[in-house]
Tab-separated table of C-alpha atoms in Angstrom:
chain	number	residue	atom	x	y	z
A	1048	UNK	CA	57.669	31.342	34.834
A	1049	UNK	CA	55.442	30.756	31.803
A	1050	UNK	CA	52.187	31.689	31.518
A	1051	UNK	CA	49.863	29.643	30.263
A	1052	UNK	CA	48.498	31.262	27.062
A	1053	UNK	CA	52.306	31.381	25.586
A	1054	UNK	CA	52.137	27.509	25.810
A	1055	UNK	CA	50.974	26.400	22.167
A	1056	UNK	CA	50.816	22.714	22.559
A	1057	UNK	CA	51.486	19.927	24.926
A	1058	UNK	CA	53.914	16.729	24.418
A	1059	UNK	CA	52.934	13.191	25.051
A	1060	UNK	CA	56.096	10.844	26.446
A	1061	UNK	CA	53.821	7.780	26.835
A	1062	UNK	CA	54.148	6.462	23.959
A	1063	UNK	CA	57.326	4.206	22.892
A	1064	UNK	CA	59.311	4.133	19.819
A	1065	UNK	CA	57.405	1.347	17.854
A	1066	UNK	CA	59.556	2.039	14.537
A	1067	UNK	CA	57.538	0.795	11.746
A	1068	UNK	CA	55.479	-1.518	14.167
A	1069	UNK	CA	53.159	1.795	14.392
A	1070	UNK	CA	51.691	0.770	11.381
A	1071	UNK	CA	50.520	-2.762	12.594
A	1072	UNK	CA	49.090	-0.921	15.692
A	1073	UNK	CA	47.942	1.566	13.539
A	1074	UNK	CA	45.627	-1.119	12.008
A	1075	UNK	CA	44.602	-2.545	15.229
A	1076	UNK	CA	43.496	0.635	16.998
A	1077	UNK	CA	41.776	1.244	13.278
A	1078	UNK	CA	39.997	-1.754	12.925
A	1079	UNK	CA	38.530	-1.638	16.944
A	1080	UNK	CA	37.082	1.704	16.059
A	1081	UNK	CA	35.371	0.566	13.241
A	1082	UNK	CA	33.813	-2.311	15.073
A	1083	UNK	CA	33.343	0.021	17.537
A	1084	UNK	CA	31.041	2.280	15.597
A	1085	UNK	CA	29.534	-0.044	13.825
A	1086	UNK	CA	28.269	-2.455	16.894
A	1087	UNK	CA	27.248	0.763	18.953
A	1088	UNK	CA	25.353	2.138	15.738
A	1089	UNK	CA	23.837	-0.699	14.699
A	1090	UNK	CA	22.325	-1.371	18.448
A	1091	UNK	CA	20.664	2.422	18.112
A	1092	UNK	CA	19.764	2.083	14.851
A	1093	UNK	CA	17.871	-1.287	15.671
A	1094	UNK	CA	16.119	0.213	19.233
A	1095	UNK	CA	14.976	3.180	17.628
A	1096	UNK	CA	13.345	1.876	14.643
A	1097	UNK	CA	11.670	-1.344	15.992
A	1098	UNK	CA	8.213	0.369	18.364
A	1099	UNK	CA	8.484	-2.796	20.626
A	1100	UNK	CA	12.257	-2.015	22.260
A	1101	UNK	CA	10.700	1.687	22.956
A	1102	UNK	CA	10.796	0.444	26.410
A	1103	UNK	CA	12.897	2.028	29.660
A	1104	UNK	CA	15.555	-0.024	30.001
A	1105	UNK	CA	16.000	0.069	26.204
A	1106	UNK	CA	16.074	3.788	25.711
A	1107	UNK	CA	18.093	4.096	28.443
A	1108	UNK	CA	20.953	1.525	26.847
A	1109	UNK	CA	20.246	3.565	23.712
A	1110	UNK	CA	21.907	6.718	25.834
A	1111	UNK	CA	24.478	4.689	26.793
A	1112	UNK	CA	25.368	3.540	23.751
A	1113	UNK	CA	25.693	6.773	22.104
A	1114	UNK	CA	27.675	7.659	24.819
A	1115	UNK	CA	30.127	5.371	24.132
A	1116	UNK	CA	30.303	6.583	20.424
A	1117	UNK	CA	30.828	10.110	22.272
A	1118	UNK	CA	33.732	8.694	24.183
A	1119	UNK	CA	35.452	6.797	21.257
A	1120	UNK	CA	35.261	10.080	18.969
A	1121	UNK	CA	37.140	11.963	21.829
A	1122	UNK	CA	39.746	9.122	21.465
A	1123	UNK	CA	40.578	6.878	18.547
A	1124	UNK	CA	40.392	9.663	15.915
A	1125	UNK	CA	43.233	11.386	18.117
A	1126	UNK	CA	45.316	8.001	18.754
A	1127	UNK	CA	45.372	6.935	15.247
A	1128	UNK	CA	46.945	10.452	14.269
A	1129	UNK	CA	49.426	9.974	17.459
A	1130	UNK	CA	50.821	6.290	16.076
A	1131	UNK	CA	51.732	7.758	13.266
A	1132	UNK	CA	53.013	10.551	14.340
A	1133	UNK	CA	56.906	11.757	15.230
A	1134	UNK	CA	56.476	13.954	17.476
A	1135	UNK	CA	53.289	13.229	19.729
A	1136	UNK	CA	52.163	16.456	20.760
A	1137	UNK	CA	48.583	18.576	20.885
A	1138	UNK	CA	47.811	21.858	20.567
A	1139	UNK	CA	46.616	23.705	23.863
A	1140	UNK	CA	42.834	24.206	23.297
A	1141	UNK	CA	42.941	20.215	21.707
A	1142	UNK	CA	44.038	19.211	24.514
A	1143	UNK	CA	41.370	20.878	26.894
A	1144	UNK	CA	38.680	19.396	24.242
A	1145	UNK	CA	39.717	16.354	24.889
A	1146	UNK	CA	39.699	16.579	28.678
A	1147	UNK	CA	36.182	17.600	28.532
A	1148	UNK	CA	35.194	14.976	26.176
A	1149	UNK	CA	36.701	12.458	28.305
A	1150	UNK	CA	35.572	13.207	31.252
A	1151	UNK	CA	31.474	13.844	30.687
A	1152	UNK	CA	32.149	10.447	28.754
A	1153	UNK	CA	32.939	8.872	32.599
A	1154	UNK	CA	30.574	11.073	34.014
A	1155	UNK	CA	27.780	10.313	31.564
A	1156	UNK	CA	28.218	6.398	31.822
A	1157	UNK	CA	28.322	6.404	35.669
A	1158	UNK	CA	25.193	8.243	35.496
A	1159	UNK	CA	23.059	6.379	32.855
A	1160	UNK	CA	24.073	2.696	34.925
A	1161	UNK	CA	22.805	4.200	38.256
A	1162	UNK	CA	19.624	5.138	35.957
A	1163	UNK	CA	19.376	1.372	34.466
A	1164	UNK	CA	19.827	-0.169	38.075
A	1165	UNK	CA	16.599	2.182	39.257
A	1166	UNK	CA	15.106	1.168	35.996
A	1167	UNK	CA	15.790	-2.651	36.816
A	1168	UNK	CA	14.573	-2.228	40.648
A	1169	UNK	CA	10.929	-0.926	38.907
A	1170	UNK	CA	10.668	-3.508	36.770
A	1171	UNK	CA	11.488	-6.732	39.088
A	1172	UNK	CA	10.215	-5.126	42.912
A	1173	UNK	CA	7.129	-2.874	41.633
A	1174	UNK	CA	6.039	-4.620	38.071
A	1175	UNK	CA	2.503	-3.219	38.884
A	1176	UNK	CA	3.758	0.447	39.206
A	1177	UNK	CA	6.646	0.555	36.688
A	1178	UNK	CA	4.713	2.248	33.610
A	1179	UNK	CA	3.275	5.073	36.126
A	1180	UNK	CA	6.290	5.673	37.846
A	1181	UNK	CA	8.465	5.496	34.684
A	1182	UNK	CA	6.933	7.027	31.836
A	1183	UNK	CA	8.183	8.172	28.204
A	1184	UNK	CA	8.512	12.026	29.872
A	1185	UNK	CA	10.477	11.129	32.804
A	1186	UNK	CA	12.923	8.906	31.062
A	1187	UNK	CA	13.743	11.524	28.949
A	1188	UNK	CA	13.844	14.145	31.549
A	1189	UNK	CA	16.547	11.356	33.394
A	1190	UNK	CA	18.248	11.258	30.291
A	1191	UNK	CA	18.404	14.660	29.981
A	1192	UNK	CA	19.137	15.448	33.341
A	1193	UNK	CA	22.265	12.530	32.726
A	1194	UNK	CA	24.423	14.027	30.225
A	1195	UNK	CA	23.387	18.069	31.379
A	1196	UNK	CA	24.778	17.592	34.756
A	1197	UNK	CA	28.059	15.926	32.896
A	1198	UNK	CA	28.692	18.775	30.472
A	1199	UNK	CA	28.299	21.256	33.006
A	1200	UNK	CA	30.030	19.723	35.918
A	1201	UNK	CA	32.983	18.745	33.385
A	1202	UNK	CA	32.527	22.520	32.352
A	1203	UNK	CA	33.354	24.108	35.637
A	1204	UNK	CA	36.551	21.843	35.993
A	1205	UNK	CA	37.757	23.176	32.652
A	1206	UNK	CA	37.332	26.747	34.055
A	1207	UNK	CA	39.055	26.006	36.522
A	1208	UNK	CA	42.144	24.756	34.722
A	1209	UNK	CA	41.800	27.409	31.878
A	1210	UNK	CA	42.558	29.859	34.613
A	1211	UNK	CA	45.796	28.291	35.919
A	1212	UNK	CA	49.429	29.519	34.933
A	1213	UNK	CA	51.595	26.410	33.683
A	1214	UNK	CA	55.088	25.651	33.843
A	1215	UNK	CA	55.523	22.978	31.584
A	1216	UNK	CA	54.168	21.467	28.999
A	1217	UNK	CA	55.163	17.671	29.366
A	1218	UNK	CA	52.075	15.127	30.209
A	1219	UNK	CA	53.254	11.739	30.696
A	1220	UNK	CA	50.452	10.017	29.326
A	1221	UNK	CA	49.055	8.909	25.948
A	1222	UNK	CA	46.302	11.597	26.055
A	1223	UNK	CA	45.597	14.752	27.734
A	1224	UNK	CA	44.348	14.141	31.504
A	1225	UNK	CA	43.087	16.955	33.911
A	1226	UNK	CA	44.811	15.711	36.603
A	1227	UNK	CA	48.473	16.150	34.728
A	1228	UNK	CA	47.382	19.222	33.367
A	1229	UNK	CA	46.724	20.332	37.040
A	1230	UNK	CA	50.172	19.672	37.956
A	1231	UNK	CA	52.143	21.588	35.593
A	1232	UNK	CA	50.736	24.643	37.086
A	1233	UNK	CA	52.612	27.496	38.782
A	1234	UNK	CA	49.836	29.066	40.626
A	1235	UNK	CA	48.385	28.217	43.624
A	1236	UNK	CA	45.701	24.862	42.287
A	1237	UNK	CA	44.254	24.604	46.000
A	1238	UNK	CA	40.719	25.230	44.783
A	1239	UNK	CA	41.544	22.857	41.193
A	1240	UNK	CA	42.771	20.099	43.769
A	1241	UNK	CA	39.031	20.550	46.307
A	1242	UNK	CA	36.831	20.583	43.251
A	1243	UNK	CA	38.853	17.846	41.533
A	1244	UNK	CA	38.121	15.332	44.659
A	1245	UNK	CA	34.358	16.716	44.772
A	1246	UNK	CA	34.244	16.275	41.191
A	1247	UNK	CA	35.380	12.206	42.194
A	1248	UNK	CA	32.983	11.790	44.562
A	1249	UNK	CA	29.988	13.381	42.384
A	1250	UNK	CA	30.869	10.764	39.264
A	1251	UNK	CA	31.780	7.988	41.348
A	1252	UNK	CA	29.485	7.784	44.633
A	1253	UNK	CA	26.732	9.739	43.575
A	1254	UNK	CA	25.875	7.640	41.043
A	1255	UNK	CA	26.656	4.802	43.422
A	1256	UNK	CA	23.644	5.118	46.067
A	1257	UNK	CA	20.948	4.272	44.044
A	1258	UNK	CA	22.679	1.262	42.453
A	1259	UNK	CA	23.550	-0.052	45.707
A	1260	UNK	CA	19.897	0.582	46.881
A	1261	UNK	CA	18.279	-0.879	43.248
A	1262	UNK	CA	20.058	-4.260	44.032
A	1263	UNK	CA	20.026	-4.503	47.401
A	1264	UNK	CA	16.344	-4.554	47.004
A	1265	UNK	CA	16.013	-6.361	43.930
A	1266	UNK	CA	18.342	-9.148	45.952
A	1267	UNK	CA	15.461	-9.561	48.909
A	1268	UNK	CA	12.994	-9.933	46.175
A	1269	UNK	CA	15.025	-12.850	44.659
A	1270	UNK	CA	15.524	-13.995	47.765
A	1271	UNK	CA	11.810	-14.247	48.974
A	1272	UNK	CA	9.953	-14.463	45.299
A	1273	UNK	CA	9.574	-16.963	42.801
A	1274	UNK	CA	11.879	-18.711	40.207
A	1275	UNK	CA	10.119	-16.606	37.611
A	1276	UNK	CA	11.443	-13.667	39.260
A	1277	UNK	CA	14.899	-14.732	40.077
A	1278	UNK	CA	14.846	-15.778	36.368
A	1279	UNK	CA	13.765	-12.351	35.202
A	1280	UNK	CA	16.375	-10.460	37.517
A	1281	UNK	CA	19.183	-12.476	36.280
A	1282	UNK	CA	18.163	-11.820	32.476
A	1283	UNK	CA	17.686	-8.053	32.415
A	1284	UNK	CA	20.243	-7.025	35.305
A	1285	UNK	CA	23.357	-9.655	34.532
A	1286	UNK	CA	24.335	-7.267	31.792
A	1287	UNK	CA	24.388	-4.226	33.684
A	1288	UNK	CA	26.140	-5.767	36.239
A	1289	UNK	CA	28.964	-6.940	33.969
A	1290	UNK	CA	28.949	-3.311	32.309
A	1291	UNK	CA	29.111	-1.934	35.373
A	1292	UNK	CA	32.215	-4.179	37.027
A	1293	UNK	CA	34.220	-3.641	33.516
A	1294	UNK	CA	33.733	0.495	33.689
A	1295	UNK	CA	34.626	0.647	37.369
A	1296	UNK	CA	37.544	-1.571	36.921
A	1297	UNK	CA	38.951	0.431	33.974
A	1298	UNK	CA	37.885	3.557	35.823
A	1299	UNK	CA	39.746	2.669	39.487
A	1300	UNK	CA	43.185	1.544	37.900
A	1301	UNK	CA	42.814	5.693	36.159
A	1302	UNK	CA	42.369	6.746	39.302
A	1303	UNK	CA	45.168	5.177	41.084
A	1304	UNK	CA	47.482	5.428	38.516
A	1305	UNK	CA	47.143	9.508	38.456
A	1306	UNK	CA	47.187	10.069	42.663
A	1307	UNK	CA	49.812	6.882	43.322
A	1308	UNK	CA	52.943	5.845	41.958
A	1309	UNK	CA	52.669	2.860	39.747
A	1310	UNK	CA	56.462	2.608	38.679
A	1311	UNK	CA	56.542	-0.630	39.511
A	1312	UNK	CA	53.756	-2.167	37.224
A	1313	UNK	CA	55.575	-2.724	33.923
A	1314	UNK	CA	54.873	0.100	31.518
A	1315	UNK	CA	53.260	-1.561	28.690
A	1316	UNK	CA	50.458	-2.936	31.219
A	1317	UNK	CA	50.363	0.573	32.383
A	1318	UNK	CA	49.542	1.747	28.694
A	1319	UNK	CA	46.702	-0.910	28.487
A	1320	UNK	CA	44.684	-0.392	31.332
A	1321	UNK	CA	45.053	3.573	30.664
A	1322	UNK	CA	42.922	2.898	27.849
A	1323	UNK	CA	40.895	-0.032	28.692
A	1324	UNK	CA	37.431	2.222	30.098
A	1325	UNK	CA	37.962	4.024	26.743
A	1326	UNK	CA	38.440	1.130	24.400
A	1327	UNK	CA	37.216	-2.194	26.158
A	1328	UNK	CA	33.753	-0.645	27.427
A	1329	UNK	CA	32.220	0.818	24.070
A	1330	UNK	CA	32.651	-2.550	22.475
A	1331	UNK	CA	31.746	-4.971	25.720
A	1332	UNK	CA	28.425	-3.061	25.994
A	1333	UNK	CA	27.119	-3.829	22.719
A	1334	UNK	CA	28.355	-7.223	22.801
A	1335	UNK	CA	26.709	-8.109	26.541
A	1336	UNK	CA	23.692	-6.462	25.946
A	1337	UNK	CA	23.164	-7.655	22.164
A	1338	UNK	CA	23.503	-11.452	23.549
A	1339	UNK	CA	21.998	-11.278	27.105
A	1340	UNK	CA	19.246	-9.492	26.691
A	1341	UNK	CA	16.144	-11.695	24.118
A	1342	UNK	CA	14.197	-8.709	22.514
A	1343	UNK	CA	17.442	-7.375	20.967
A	1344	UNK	CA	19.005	-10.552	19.872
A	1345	UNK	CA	16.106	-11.133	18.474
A	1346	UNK	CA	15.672	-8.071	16.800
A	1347	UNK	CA	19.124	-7.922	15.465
A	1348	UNK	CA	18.736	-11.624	13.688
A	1349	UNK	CA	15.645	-9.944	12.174
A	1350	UNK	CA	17.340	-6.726	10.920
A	1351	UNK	CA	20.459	-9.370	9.552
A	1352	UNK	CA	17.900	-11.806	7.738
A	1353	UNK	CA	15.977	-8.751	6.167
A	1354	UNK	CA	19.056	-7.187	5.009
A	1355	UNK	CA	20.356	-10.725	3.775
């Protein structure tokens, strides 16, 4: 038995030998970072100078969108150095960085769309009431609340796995994952494997409630209102919608994969939809939200012609 603390680094068998293909892919996973961070920075950039997006709903995609430069810097920085690499391996306290980054990334995005669906049911079902009930001091005390119950709830997790004796030091998956770490260990993970399914149904159902309550009545109100109003729901809440479906896609297939055994889906698909809520969702949000919603298409043609 080893303990823990005499294992220096983990090794990574997910990835293939791509020869000197790994410097095309190199490239690729290059090149979608940088249009990565550029999209997501140029969206904050434009919401928090321009006074008239210093709405709600636009603050509130602000947070997302820095949280999905959070989640790509936990990420691509790490891949790029792995595709070149020989040996594919990270050292012990990298690797339980990374978790954590990771995983209040999830946790964080979860939270903020259940915050933009209760934004979205103000707006459209109590237009009257939505500047009382949703002023500049409680959307920041959301958005505070959002990412402090992440870091901390992701926090007690890493305890937990900080304290556990491991056997092994093979993961089986392109980057370090709680779950795999879990099961190298020795000693008894009972209380690891209870918090880890609390932990699931904190970031995934929690957050669920109010967006199934936000649309279910924002539906009725479509159903029974005017055209103006169906017209205004379908605007603002279309992109959440689609942000939302694409995250809990990406998010599910994680899941499965790590509690089910997915031998038979060929491996390279296996590789892609590891990494699609990482990759695809920081650049689909910038992209839906920059061409769906007016004021910031707007804005952004503005910002491009001054520039020009």
């Amino acid at each position: 038995m080893v303990n823990s603390s005499q294992i220096p680094y983990f090794r990574l068998t997910a990835y293939l030998d791509m020869g000197y293909l790994k410097y095309l892919y190199f490239l690729i996973v290059l090149m979608l970072y940088i249009v990565i961070v550029v999209a997501n920075a140029f969206l904050i950039l434009t919401i928090c100078m321009k006074r008239s997006l210093h709405e709600p709903m636009y603050v509130f995609l602000c947070s997302l969108l820095v949280n999905q430069l959070y989640g790509s810097a936990g990420l691509f920085p790490f891949l790029l150095l792995q595709i070149t690499s020989d040996t594919h391996t990270i050292s012990r306290s990298m690797c339980f960085l990374q978790i954590y980054c990771l995983y209040t990334y999830a946790t964080v995005e979860f939270c903020n769309l259940a915050v933009m669906s209760y934004d979205r049911y103000l707006a459209i079902c109590c237009p009257l009431h939505y500047k009382a009930r949703l002023t500049s001091n409680k959307v920041a005390l959301f958005i505070a609340l959002i990412w402090l119950y992440s870091f901390i709830k992701v926090l007690i997790t890493l305890c937990l796995n900080l304290r556990l004796t491991l056997c092994g030091n093979v993961i089986d998956r392109l980057y370090c994952h709680n779950y795999y770490v879990t099961r190298l260990a020795c000693s008894d993970t009972t209380v690891n494997n209870i918090y880890g399914l609390f932990g699931t149904f904190l970031t995934v159902f929690v957050p669920l409630f109010p967006i199934l309550f936000s649309y279910t009545k924002i539906l009725r109100v479509c159903v029974v209102g005017s055209k103006e109003t169906r017209q205004k729901a379908v605007s603002t809440c279309s992109p959440h919608i689609a942000s939302l479906i694409n995250f809990s896609f990406g998010c599910c297939f994680e899941i499965f994969q790590s509690r089910f055994n997915m031998t038979g889906v060929p491996r390279i698909i296996r590789v892609f939809l590891s990494l699609y809520f990482l990759t695809i969702q920081p650049i689909f949000n910038p992209i839906i939200y920059g061409l769906r919603l007016s004021k910031i298409r707007q804005m952004c043609r503005n910002v491009l012609v001054c520039k020009k």
